[in-house]
Tab-separated table of N, CA and C in Angstrom:
chain	number	residue	atom	x	y	z
A	17	ALA	N	-4.630	-75.036	21.375
A	17	ALA	CA	-4.137	-75.002	20.257
A	17	ALA	C	-3.480	-76.476	20.144
A	18	ARG	N	-3.415	-77.051	21.572
A	18	ARG	CA	-2.467	-78.474	21.753
A	18	ARG	C	-3.460	-79.338	21.165
A	19	ILE	N	-5.084	-79.634	21.982
A	19	ILE	CA	-6.144	-80.008	21.507
A	19	ILE	C	-6.389	-80.166	20.539
A	20	GLY	N	-6.486	-79.240	19.433
A	20	GLY	CA	-6.788	-79.002	17.956
A	20	GLY	C	-5.979	-79.545	17.382
A	21	ARG	N	-4.423	-79.629	17.384
A	21	ARG	CA	-3.664	-80.226	16.435
A	21	ARG	C	-3.788	-81.753	17.094
A	22	ASP	N	-4.065	-82.238	18.192
A	22	ASP	CA	-4.322	-83.596	18.661
A	22	ASP	C	-5.651	-84.354	17.415
A	23	LEU	N	-6.648	-83.213	18.133
A	23	LEU	CA	-7.646	-83.916	16.904
A	23	LEU	C	-7.238	-84.089	15.700
A	24	ALA	N	-6.971	-82.953	15.040
A	24	ALA	CA	-6.885	-82.759	13.931
A	24	ALA	C	-5.867	-84.037	13.190
A	25	LYS	N	-4.774	-84.445	13.724
A	25	LYS	CA	-4.213	-85.818	13.827
A	25	LYS	C	-4.738	-87.180	13.797
A	26	ARG	N	-5.541	-87.003	14.934
A	26	ARG	CA	-6.437	-88.388	15.097
A	26	ARG	C	-7.472	-88.284	13.910
A	27	MET	N	-7.853	-87.366	13.429
A	27	MET	CA	-8.784	-87.251	12.537
A	27	MET	C	-7.887	-87.769	11.322
A	28	ILE	N	-6.980	-87.317	10.711
A	28	ILE	CA	-5.923	-87.530	9.838
A	28	ILE	C	-5.790	-88.925	9.662
A	29	SER	N	-5.320	-89.599	10.702
A	29	SER	CA	-5.313	-91.126	10.797
A	29	SER	C	-6.193	-91.896	10.475
A	30	ASP	N	-7.270	-91.341	11.300
A	30	ASP	CA	-8.718	-92.299	10.972
A	30	ASP	C	-9.150	-92.211	9.749
A	31	SER	N	-9.060	-91.319	8.886
A	31	SER	CA	-9.354	-91.196	7.636
A	31	SER	C	-8.968	-90.917	6.467
A	32	SER	N	-8.967	-92.351	5.598
A	32	SER	CA	-7.821	-92.177	4.250
A	32	SER	C	-7.971	-90.994	3.344
A	33	SER	N	-9.280	-90.549	2.985
A	33	SER	CA	-9.398	-89.410	2.357
A	33	SER	C	-9.325	-88.226	2.716
A	34	LEU	N	-9.020	-88.049	4.319
A	34	LEU	CA	-8.602	-86.913	4.687
A	34	LEU	C	-6.934	-86.777	4.836
A	35	SER	N	-6.401	-88.015	5.196
A	35	SER	CA	-5.142	-88.336	5.075
A	35	SER	C	-4.349	-87.790	3.199
A	36	LYS	N	-5.039	-88.293	2.745
A	36	LYS	CA	-4.670	-87.951	1.186
A	36	LYS	C	-4.866	-86.607	0.799
A	37	ASP	N	-5.847	-85.712	1.534
A	37	ASP	CA	-5.833	-84.474	1.023
A	37	ASP	C	-4.804	-83.870	2.003
A	38	TRP	N	-4.508	-83.973	2.927
A	38	TRP	CA	-3.493	-83.635	4.162
A	38	TRP	C	-1.975	-83.531	3.079
A	39	ARG	N	-2.066	-84.762	2.671
A	39	ARG	CA	-0.689	-84.819	1.792
A	39	ARG	C	-0.763	-84.145	0.514
A	40	GLN	N	-1.625	-84.242	0.096
A	40	GLN	CA	-1.551	-83.457	-1.219
A	40	GLN	C	-2.258	-82.072	-1.265
A	41	ARG	N	-1.907	-81.310	-0.222
A	41	ARG	CA	-2.082	-79.933	-0.589
A	41	ARG	C	-1.248	-78.880	-1.325
A	42	THR	N	-1.913	-78.172	-2.027
A	42	THR	CA	-1.281	-77.287	-2.848
A	42	THR	C	-0.308	-76.330	-2.519
A	43	LEU	N	0.362	-75.807	-3.335
A	43	LEU	CA	1.343	-74.943	-2.978
A	43	LEU	C	0.870	-73.899	-2.144
A	44	ASP	N	-0.195	-73.378	-2.835
A	44	ASP	CA	-0.957	-72.415	-1.985
A	44	ASP	C	-1.283	-72.162	-0.792
A	45	GLU	N	-1.743	-73.742	-0.286
A	45	GLU	CA	-2.108	-73.874	0.872
A	45	GLU	C	-1.086	-73.703	1.514
A	46	LYS	N	0.059	-74.365	1.041
A	46	LYS	CA	1.024	-74.794	2.227
A	46	LYS	C	1.739	-73.226	2.157
A	47	LEU	N	2.141	-72.529	1.487
A	47	LEU	CA	2.459	-70.942	1.502
A	47	LEU	C	1.696	-70.369	2.548
A	48	ALA	N	-0.312	-70.469	2.499
A	48	ALA	CA	-0.921	-70.132	3.014
A	48	ALA	C	-0.822	-70.407	4.905
A	49	ARG	N	-0.397	-71.736	5.075
A	49	ARG	CA	-0.405	-72.106	6.143
A	49	ARG	C	1.214	-71.563	7.049
A	50	ALA	N	2.271	-71.471	6.295
A	50	ALA	CA	3.388	-70.623	6.758
A	50	ALA	C	2.994	-69.538	6.596
A	51	GLU	N	2.501	-68.463	5.958
A	51	GLU	CA	2.038	-67.317	6.308
A	51	GLU	C	1.551	-67.163	7.677
A	52	SER	N	0.524	-68.263	7.651
A	52	SER	CA	-0.685	-68.469	9.191
A	52	SER	C	0.215	-68.434	10.582
A	53	PHE	N	1.554	-69.237	9.879
A	53	PHE	CA	2.347	-69.453	11.414
A	53	PHE	C	2.941	-67.883	11.574
A	54	LEU	N	3.456	-67.448	10.688
A	54	LEU	CA	4.051	-66.245	10.486
A	54	LEU	C	3.295	-65.253	11.269
A	55	ASN	N	2.091	-64.833	10.895
A	55	ASN	CA	1.425	-63.671	11.229
A	55	ASN	C	0.749	-64.032	12.753
A	56	ARG	N	0.982	-65.239	12.989
A	56	ARG	CA	0.699	-65.528	14.820
A	56	ARG	C	1.681	-65.933	15.634
A	57	HIS	N	2.519	-64.853	14.910
A	57	HIS	CA	4.317	-65.113	15.575
A	57	HIS	C	4.685	-66.210	16.174
A	58	ARG	N	4.503	-67.645	15.256
A	58	ARG	CA	5.032	-68.701	15.721
A	58	ARG	C	5.926	-68.892	14.903
A	59	ASN	N	7.080	-68.206	14.927
A	59	ASN	CA	8.172	-68.170	13.752
A	59	ASN	C	8.944	-69.398	13.587
A	60	THR	N	9.043	-70.202	14.859
A	60	THR	CA	10.102	-71.173	14.661
A	60	THR	C	9.024	-71.974	13.691
A	61	GLN	N	7.773	-72.535	13.604
A	61	GLN	CA	7.109	-72.881	12.905
A	61	GLN	C	7.029	-72.650	11.350
A	62	ALA	N	6.793	-71.143	11.736
A	62	ALA	CA	6.920	-70.572	10.009
A	62	ALA	C	8.034	-71.089	9.409
A	63	ALA	N	9.432	-70.690	10.143
A	63	ALA	CA	10.904	-71.138	9.517
A	63	ALA	C	10.580	-72.385	8.764
A	64	ARG	N	10.306	-73.358	9.598
A	64	ARG	CA	10.349	-74.315	9.215
A	64	ARG	C	9.451	-74.895	8.051
A	65	ALA	N	8.085	-74.228	8.179
A	65	ALA	CA	7.017	-74.360	6.829
A	65	ALA	C	7.801	-73.805	5.785
A	66	PHE	N	8.189	-72.450	5.482
A	66	PHE	CA	8.770	-71.953	4.331
A	66	PHE	C	10.234	-72.613	3.935
A	67	SER	N	10.877	-73.298	4.683
A	67	SER	CA	12.127	-73.442	4.558
A	67	SER	C	11.999	-74.953	3.884
A	68	ALA	N	10.772	-75.962	3.994
A	68	ALA	CA	10.326	-76.893	3.421
A	68	ALA	C	9.899	-76.860	1.654
A	69	LEU	N	9.590	-75.615	1.665
A	69	LEU	CA	9.102	-75.041	0.093
A	69	LEU	C	10.303	-74.217	-0.482
A	70	THR	N	11.556	-74.671	0.260
A	70	THR	CA	12.545	-73.558	-1.206
A	70	THR	C	12.516	-74.134	-2.387
A	71	THR	N	13.040	-75.484	-2.211
A	71	THR	CA	12.703	-76.161	-3.525
A	71	THR	C	11.966	-76.565	-3.933
A	72	VAL	N	10.480	-76.428	-3.920
A	72	VAL	CA	9.309	-76.688	-4.482
A	72	VAL	C	8.640	-75.086	-5.405
A	73	VAL	N	9.195	-74.492	-4.436
A	73	VAL	CA	8.329	-72.841	-5.420
A	73	VAL	C	9.006	-73.153	-6.750
A	74	LYS	N	8.121	-72.461	-7.973
A	74	LYS	CA	8.934	-72.307	-9.093
A	74	LYS	C	8.328	-70.526	-9.777
A	75	THR	N	7.398	-70.545	-9.747
A	75	THR	CA	7.123	-69.099	-10.386
A	75	THR	C	7.722	-68.143	-8.970
A	76	ASP	N	7.497	-66.747	-9.920
A	76	ASP	CA	8.177	-66.026	-9.132
A	76	ASP	C	7.575	-65.162	-8.040
A	77	GLU	N	5.861	-65.474	-7.642
A	77	GLU	CA	5.300	-64.936	-6.786
A	77	GLU	C	5.273	-66.327	-5.719
A	78	HIS	N	5.268	-67.260	-5.939
A	78	HIS	CA	5.701	-68.077	-4.741
A	78	HIS	C	6.828	-68.153	-4.600
A	79	ARG	N	7.783	-67.912	-5.470
A	79	ARG	CA	9.224	-68.025	-4.934
A	79	ARG	C	9.439	-66.155	-3.808
A	80	CYS	N	8.729	-65.291	-4.291
A	80	CYS	CA	8.664	-63.825	-3.540
A	80	CYS	C	8.006	-64.230	-2.397
A	81	ARG	N	6.854	-64.910	-1.883
A	81	ARG	CA	6.042	-64.789	-0.805
A	81	ARG	C	7.145	-66.258	0.159
A	82	GLN	N	7.769	-66.999	-0.546
A	82	GLN	CA	8.780	-68.246	0.174
A	82	GLN	C	9.588	-67.828	0.795
A	83	ARG	N	10.443	-66.855	0.109
A	83	ARG	CA	11.517	-66.248	0.075
A	83	ARG	C	11.756	-64.854	1.477
A	84	TYR	N	10.358	-64.301	1.082
A	84	TYR	CA	10.401	-62.987	1.876
A	84	TYR	C	9.771	-63.594	3.616
A	85	GLY	N	8.735	-64.594	3.186
A	85	GLY	CA	8.336	-64.961	4.845
A	85	GLY	C	9.564	-65.628	5.460
A	86	LEU	N	10.421	-66.468	4.744
A	86	LEU	CA	11.507	-67.159	5.548
A	86	LEU	C	12.371	-66.093	5.947
A	87	GLY	N	12.695	-65.377	5.051
A	87	GLY	CA	13.568	-63.939	5.683
A	87	GLY	C	13.017	-63.402	6.895
A	88	ARG	N	11.457	-63.418	6.672
A	88	ARG	CA	10.630	-62.730	7.951
A	88	ARG	C	10.968	-63.380	9.063
A	89	ALA	N	10.884	-64.467	9.288
A	89	ALA	CA	10.342	-65.539	10.330
A	89	ALA	C	12.164	-65.586	10.769
A	90	LEU	N	13.068	-65.677	9.811
A	90	LEU	CA	14.270	-66.170	10.752
A	90	LEU	C	14.710	-64.676	11.615
A	91	ARG	N	14.217	-63.365	10.348
A	91	ARG	CA	14.288	-61.987	11.185
A	91	ARG	C	13.921	-61.900	12.493
A	92	LYS	N	12.836	-62.583	12.537
A	92	LYS	CA	12.106	-62.428	14.404
A	92	LYS	C	12.932	-63.336	15.278
A	93	LEU	N	13.370	-64.307	14.552
A	93	LEU	CA	14.184	-65.419	15.476
A	93	LEU	C	15.613	-64.721	15.843
A	94	ARG	N	15.840	-63.874	14.973
A	94	ARG	CA	17.597	-63.002	15.331
A	94	ARG	C	18.318	-63.574	14.585
A	95	LYS	N	18.214	-64.551	13.573
A	95	LYS	CA	19.147	-65.510	12.443
A	95	LYS	C	19.288	-64.449	11.459
A	96	TRP	N	19.947	-63.325	12.067
A	96	TRP	CA	20.445	-62.105	10.579
A	96	TRP	C	20.779	-62.516	9.697
A	97	LYS	N	21.859	-63.260	9.455
A	97	LYS	CA	22.800	-63.645	8.293
A	97	LYS	C	22.116	-64.579	7.378
A	98	THR	N	21.330	-65.337	7.901
A	98	THR	CA	20.696	-66.283	6.743
A	98	THR	C	19.425	-65.548	6.727
A	99	ALA	N	18.652	-64.888	7.315
A	99	ALA	CA	17.284	-63.661	7.001
A	99	ALA	C	17.891	-62.860	5.828
A	100	ARG	N	18.903	-61.981	6.148
A	100	ARG	CA	19.353	-61.424	4.913
A	100	ARG	C	19.504	-61.810	3.420
A	101	SER	N	20.077	-63.151	3.367
A	101	SER	CA	20.494	-64.158	2.227
A	101	SER	C	18.842	-63.922	1.725
A	102	TYR	N	18.085	-64.717	2.443
A	102	TYR	CA	16.630	-65.020	1.562
A	102	TYR	C	15.960	-63.396	1.358
A	103	LEU	N	16.201	-62.524	2.223
A	103	LEU	CA	15.440	-61.318	1.855
A	103	LEU	C	16.095	-60.821	0.670
A	104	GLU	N	17.404	-60.764	0.421
A	104	GLU	CA	18.437	-60.309	-0.438
A	104	GLU	C	17.728	-60.904	-2.071
A	105	GLU	N	17.366	-62.220	-1.917
A	105	GLU	CA	16.543	-62.991	-2.657
A	105	GLU	C	15.301	-62.556	-3.291
A	106	ALA	N	14.652	-62.146	-2.284
A	106	ALA	CA	12.924	-61.772	-1.807
A	106	ALA	C	13.008	-60.450	-2.825
A	107	VAL	N	14.123	-59.524	-3.081
A	107	VAL	CA	13.780	-58.212	-3.384
A	107	VAL	C	13.821	-58.196	-5.051
A	108	PRO	N	14.512	-58.600	-5.749
A	108	PRO	CA	14.174	-58.873	-7.262
A	108	PRO	C	12.936	-59.781	-7.467
A	109	THR	N	13.202	-60.851	-7.025
A	109	THR	CA	11.958	-61.618	-7.216
A	109	THR	C	10.299	-61.079	-7.011
A	110	CYS	N	10.310	-60.299	-5.858
A	110	CYS	CA	9.133	-59.662	-5.584
A	110	CYS	C	8.845	-58.726	-6.582
A	111	ARG	N	9.927	-57.861	-7.183
A	111	ARG	CA	9.721	-56.776	-8.081
A	111	ARG	C	9.268	-57.733	-8.871
A	112	ARG	N	10.105	-58.711	-9.978
A	112	ARG	CA	9.464	-58.921	-11.230
A	112	ARG	C	8.394	-59.688	-11.195
A	113	ALA	N	7.858	-60.079	-9.855
A	113	ALA	CA	6.356	-60.758	-9.962
A	113	ALA	C	5.416	-59.204	-9.709
A	114	GLN	N	5.737	-58.127	-9.031
A	114	GLN	CA	5.125	-57.035	-8.975
A	114	GLN	C	4.335	-57.412	-8.224
A	115	HIS	N	4.453	-58.042	-7.132
A	115	HIS	CA	3.967	-58.540	-5.724
A	115	HIS	C	3.778	-57.518	-4.927
A	116	ASP	N	2.872	-57.426	-3.851
A	116	ASP	CA	2.392	-56.554	-2.783
A	116	ASP	C	3.844	-56.302	-2.107
A	117	LEU	N	4.301	-57.485	-1.825
A	117	LEU	CA	5.356	-57.727	-0.837
A	117	LEU	C	6.705	-57.334	-1.125
A	118	ALA	N	6.589	-56.727	-2.287
A	118	ALA	CA	7.992	-56.102	-3.012
A	118	ALA	C	8.354	-54.621	-2.107
A	119	PRO	N	7.827	-53.712	-1.560
A	119	PRO	CA	8.391	-52.755	-1.062
A	119	PRO	C	8.866	-53.252	0.952
A	120	TRP	N	8.301	-54.108	1.061
A	120	TRP	CA	8.160	-54.799	2.013
A	120	TRP	C	9.970	-55.829	2.281
A	121	ALA	N	9.583	-56.436	1.354
A	121	ALA	CA	10.870	-57.242	0.823
A	121	ALA	C	12.269	-56.105	1.262
A	122	ARG	N	12.182	-55.386	0.404
A	122	ARG	CA	13.185	-54.083	-0.192
A	122	ARG	C	13.438	-53.466	1.480
A	123	HIS	N	12.563	-53.413	2.365
A	123	HIS	CA	12.242	-52.672	3.743
A	123	HIS	C	13.440	-53.638	4.907
A	124	LEU	N	12.908	-54.600	4.643
A	124	LEU	CA	13.457	-55.904	5.317
A	124	LEU	C	15.193	-56.151	4.900
A	125	ALA	N	15.251	-56.370	3.702
A	125	ALA	CA	16.379	-56.392	3.225
A	125	ALA	C	17.343	-55.365	3.893
A	126	ALA	N	17.268	-53.803	3.766
A	126	ALA	CA	17.553	-52.949	3.838
A	126	ALA	C	18.258	-52.999	5.822
A	127	LYS	N	16.878	-53.271	6.317
A	127	LYS	CA	17.151	-53.418	7.780
A	127	LYS	C	18.560	-54.720	8.312
A	128	ALA	N	18.041	-55.745	7.548
A	128	ALA	CA	18.712	-56.721	7.762
A	128	ALA	C	20.512	-56.397	7.410
A	129	ALA	N	20.449	-55.808	6.240
A	129	ALA	CA	21.924	-55.105	6.073
A	129	ALA	C	22.246	-54.274	7.068
A	130	ASN	N	21.559	-53.303	7.515
A	130	ASN	CA	22.300	-52.242	8.607
A	130	ASN	C	22.448	-53.205	9.907
A	131	ILE	N	21.981	-54.028	10.155
A	131	ILE	CA	22.122	-54.988	11.317
A	131	ILE	C	23.721	-55.599	11.193
A	132	ARG	N	23.625	-55.869	9.733
A	132	ARG	CA	25.068	-56.685	9.944
A	132	ARG	C	26.296	-56.056	9.500
A	133	ASN	N	26.035	-54.546	9.575
A	133	ASN	CA	26.908	-53.749	9.586
A	133	ASN	C	27.250	-53.336	7.960
A	134	ALA	N	26.261	-53.611	7.413
A	134	ALA	CA	26.494	-52.933	5.716
A	134	ALA	C	25.573	-51.886	5.440
A	135	ASP	N	26.274	-50.869	5.899
A	135	ASP	CA	25.419	-49.609	6.040
A	135	ASP	C	25.597	-49.279	4.340
A	136	ALA	N	26.214	-49.476	3.697
A	136	ALA	CA	26.154	-48.839	2.124
A	136	ALA	C	24.886	-49.517	1.444
A	137	GLU	N	25.197	-51.057	1.618
A	137	GLU	CA	23.797	-52.055	0.981
A	137	GLU	C	22.580	-51.216	1.739
A	138	SER	N	22.423	-50.779	2.753
A	138	SER	CA	21.431	-50.691	3.642
A	138	SER	C	21.055	-49.409	2.917
A	139	ALA	N	21.808	-48.491	2.735
A	139	ALA	CA	21.383	-47.345	2.077
A	139	ALA	C	21.081	-47.533	0.250
A	140	ALA	N	21.556	-48.350	-0.275
A	140	ALA	CA	21.615	-48.355	-1.500
A	140	ALA	C	19.607	-48.940	-1.635
A	141	HIS	N	19.641	-49.740	-0.585
A	141	HIS	CA	17.949	-50.183	-0.376
A	141	HIS	C	16.893	-49.201	-0.177
A	142	TYR	N	17.602	-48.298	0.342
A	142	TYR	CA	16.369	-47.266	1.048
A	142	TYR	C	16.136	-46.616	-0.175
A	143	ARG	N	17.527	-46.048	-1.206
A	143	ARG	CA	17.181	-45.161	-2.185
A	143	ARG	C	16.508	-45.869	-3.101
A	144	ALA	N	16.647	-47.038	-2.872
A	144	ALA	CA	16.118	-47.656	-4.291
A	144	ALA	C	14.579	-48.164	-3.839
A	145	GLN	N	13.769	-47.779	-2.349
A	145	GLN	CA	12.484	-47.748	-2.122
A	145	GLN	C	12.137	-46.540	-2.598
A	146	LEU	N	12.890	-45.429	-2.303
A	146	LEU	CA	12.183	-44.237	-2.773
A	146	LEU	C	11.893	-44.021	-4.060
A	147	VAL	N	12.732	-44.602	-5.213
A	147	VAL	CA	12.831	-44.353	-6.592
A	147	VAL	C	11.514	-45.547	-6.758
A	148	GLU	N	11.520	-46.961	-6.626
A	148	GLU	CA	10.538	-48.029	-6.804
A	148	GLU	C	8.965	-47.636	-6.211
A	149	HIS	N	9.056	-47.317	-5.009
A	149	HIS	CA	8.020	-47.146	-4.251
A	149	HIS	C	7.895	-45.926	-3.424
A	150	ARG	N	7.935	-44.845	-4.281
A	150	ARG	CA	8.119	-43.553	-3.483
A	150	ARG	C	6.412	-43.165	-3.082
A	151	GLU	N	5.433	-43.856	-3.333
A	151	GLU	CA	4.042	-43.645	-2.794
A	151	GLU	C	3.988	-44.461	-1.821
A	152	HIS	N	4.517	-45.498	-1.397
A	152	HIS	CA	4.099	-46.263	-0.200
A	152	HIS	C	4.343	-45.846	1.290
A	153	ARG	N	3.558	-46.686	1.880
A	153	ARG	CA	4.094	-45.876	3.135
A	153	ARG	C	5.201	-46.216	3.759
A	154	LEU	N	6.190	-46.822	3.575
A	154	LEU	CA	7.572	-47.277	3.587
A	154	LEU	C	8.341	-46.312	3.146
A	155	ALA	N	8.064	-45.368	2.640
A	155	ALA	CA	8.964	-44.445	1.768
A	155	ALA	C	9.447	-43.559	2.836
A	156	ASP	N	8.438	-42.942	3.941
A	156	ASP	CA	8.967	-42.267	4.548
A	156	ASP	C	9.766	-42.734	5.538
A	157	ASP	N	9.757	-44.194	5.878
A	157	ASP	CA	10.636	-44.842	6.631
A	157	ASP	C	12.153	-44.708	5.979
A	158	ALA	N	12.067	-44.843	4.837
A	158	ALA	CA	13.217	-44.695	3.545
A	158	ALA	C	14.098	-43.666	4.031
A	159	VAL	N	13.342	-42.390	3.564
A	159	VAL	CA	13.795	-41.038	4.078
A	159	VAL	C	14.268	-40.933	5.630
A	160	TYR	N	13.991	-41.398	6.597
A	160	TYR	CA	14.325	-41.597	7.970
A	160	TYR	C	16.005	-41.958	8.187
A	161	HIS	N	15.992	-43.454	7.761
A	161	HIS	CA	16.798	-44.409	7.615
A	161	HIS	C	18.200	-43.458	6.565
A	162	LEU	N	17.672	-43.319	5.524
A	162	LEU	CA	18.771	-42.277	4.904
A	162	LEU	C	19.589	-41.343	5.068
A	163	ILE	N	18.595	-40.387	6.253
A	163	ILE	CA	19.063	-39.074	6.960
A	163	ILE	C	19.946	-39.651	7.931
A	164	ARG	N	19.543	-40.634	8.863
A	164	ARG	CA	20.413	-41.246	9.878
A	164	ARG	C	21.287	-41.851	9.580
A	165	HIS	N	21.499	-42.631	8.157
A	165	HIS	CA	22.884	-43.149	7.535
A	165	HIS	C	24.026	-41.739	6.961
A	166	LEU	N	23.319	-40.905	6.632
A	166	LEU	CA	24.074	-39.706	5.982
A	166	LEU	C	24.931	-39.156	7.540
A	167	ILE	N	23.826	-38.943	8.386
A	167	ILE	CA	24.660	-38.063	9.767
A	167	ILE	C	25.528	-38.812	10.530
A	168	ASP	N	24.779	-40.385	10.963
A	168	ASP	CA	25.330	-41.329	11.601
A	168	ASP	C	26.642	-42.116	11.484
A	169	ASP	N	26.360	-42.437	9.980
A	169	ASP	CA	27.439	-43.548	9.543
A	169	ASP	C	28.184	-42.500	8.973
A	170	LEU	N	27.973	-41.654	8.028
A	170	LEU	CA	28.582	-40.974	6.812
A	170	LEU	C	29.287	-39.610	7.730
A	171	GLY	N	28.454	-39.006	8.866
A	171	GLY	CA	28.929	-37.874	9.247
A	171	GLY	C	28.846	-36.658	8.561
A	172	ASP	N	28.152	-36.623	7.493
A	172	ASP	CA	28.029	-35.584	6.365
A	172	ASP	C	26.364	-34.950	6.814
A	173	VAL	N	26.906	-33.995	7.520
A	173	VAL	CA	25.486	-33.101	8.006
A	173	VAL	C	24.963	-32.454	6.911
A	174	VAL	N	25.976	-31.625	5.973
A	174	VAL	CA	25.492	-30.941	4.720
A	174	VAL	C	24.809	-31.649	3.848
A	175	LYS	N	25.269	-32.708	3.344
A	175	LYS	CA	24.490	-33.612	2.920
A	175	LYS	C	23.244	-34.365	2.967
A	176	ALA	N	23.179	-34.470	4.401
A	176	ALA	CA	21.953	-34.740	4.892
A	176	ALA	C	20.841	-33.524	4.912
A	177	GLU	N	21.659	-32.218	5.137
A	177	GLU	CA	20.526	-31.256	4.960
A	177	GLU	C	19.883	-31.084	3.971
A	178	ARG	N	20.654	-31.100	2.723
A	178	ARG	CA	20.551	-31.178	1.034
A	178	ARG	C	19.213	-32.370	0.904
A	179	PHE	N	19.560	-33.623	1.517
A	179	PHE	CA	18.637	-34.470	1.574
A	179	PHE	C	17.139	-34.142	2.169
A	180	ILE	N	17.024	-33.657	3.111
A	180	ILE	CA	16.287	-33.108	4.121
A	180	ILE	C	14.874	-32.439	2.804
A	181	THR	N	15.740	-31.296	2.578
A	181	THR	CA	15.131	-30.119	1.871
A	181	THR	C	14.933	-30.712	0.814
A	182	ARG	N	15.284	-31.681	0.167
A	182	ARG	CA	14.675	-32.335	-1.003
A	182	ARG	C	13.671	-33.362	-0.724
A	183	TRP	N	13.519	-34.227	0.349
A	183	TRP	CA	12.180	-34.855	0.606
A	183	TRP	C	11.660	-34.964	1.804
A	184	VAL	N	11.870	-33.938	2.649
A	184	VAL	CA	10.886	-33.609	3.529
A	184	VAL	C	10.082	-32.979	3.418
A	185	PRO	N	8.793	-32.644	3.050
A	185	PRO	CA	8.049	-31.240	2.750
A	185	PRO	C	7.899	-30.697	4.091
A	186	GLU	N	7.507	-29.466	4.119
A	186	GLU	CA	7.483	-28.469	4.806
A	186	GLU	C	6.031	-28.498	5.769
């Protein structure tokens, strides 16, 4: 990767047309680059790349990708408080954009709230997940976390049993 980076920098500095293309990348290209960092677990670079786009994104689709990506990168860096604020922004933005990231944004916002000891907010996200994305593969996770919330956080075993009979198939 280091050799490739050095080669790319040299090519850009040697060619005015390549340099111009590099500086004038589209927003989609910049988001794809940031997402590529995230997918390769280069979270510090991903956070930097997504942060640079915070004021640039204008549409709900782009804002969804940027807020979710930044929140996810910061979460992986264990910067929970900041990650949570971006993930909370991603939830309504991704929902409005009807983006595939909507259930994932909701799920990570719930997890970030839980880590920050905001149990009620976390449970609200998981309940919303069941309403908005009942058929998504994360719905099972929401059921599990809600059962855990009812038992561990609220100590309400009776309510947990009622919830289980409603949501967990035999």
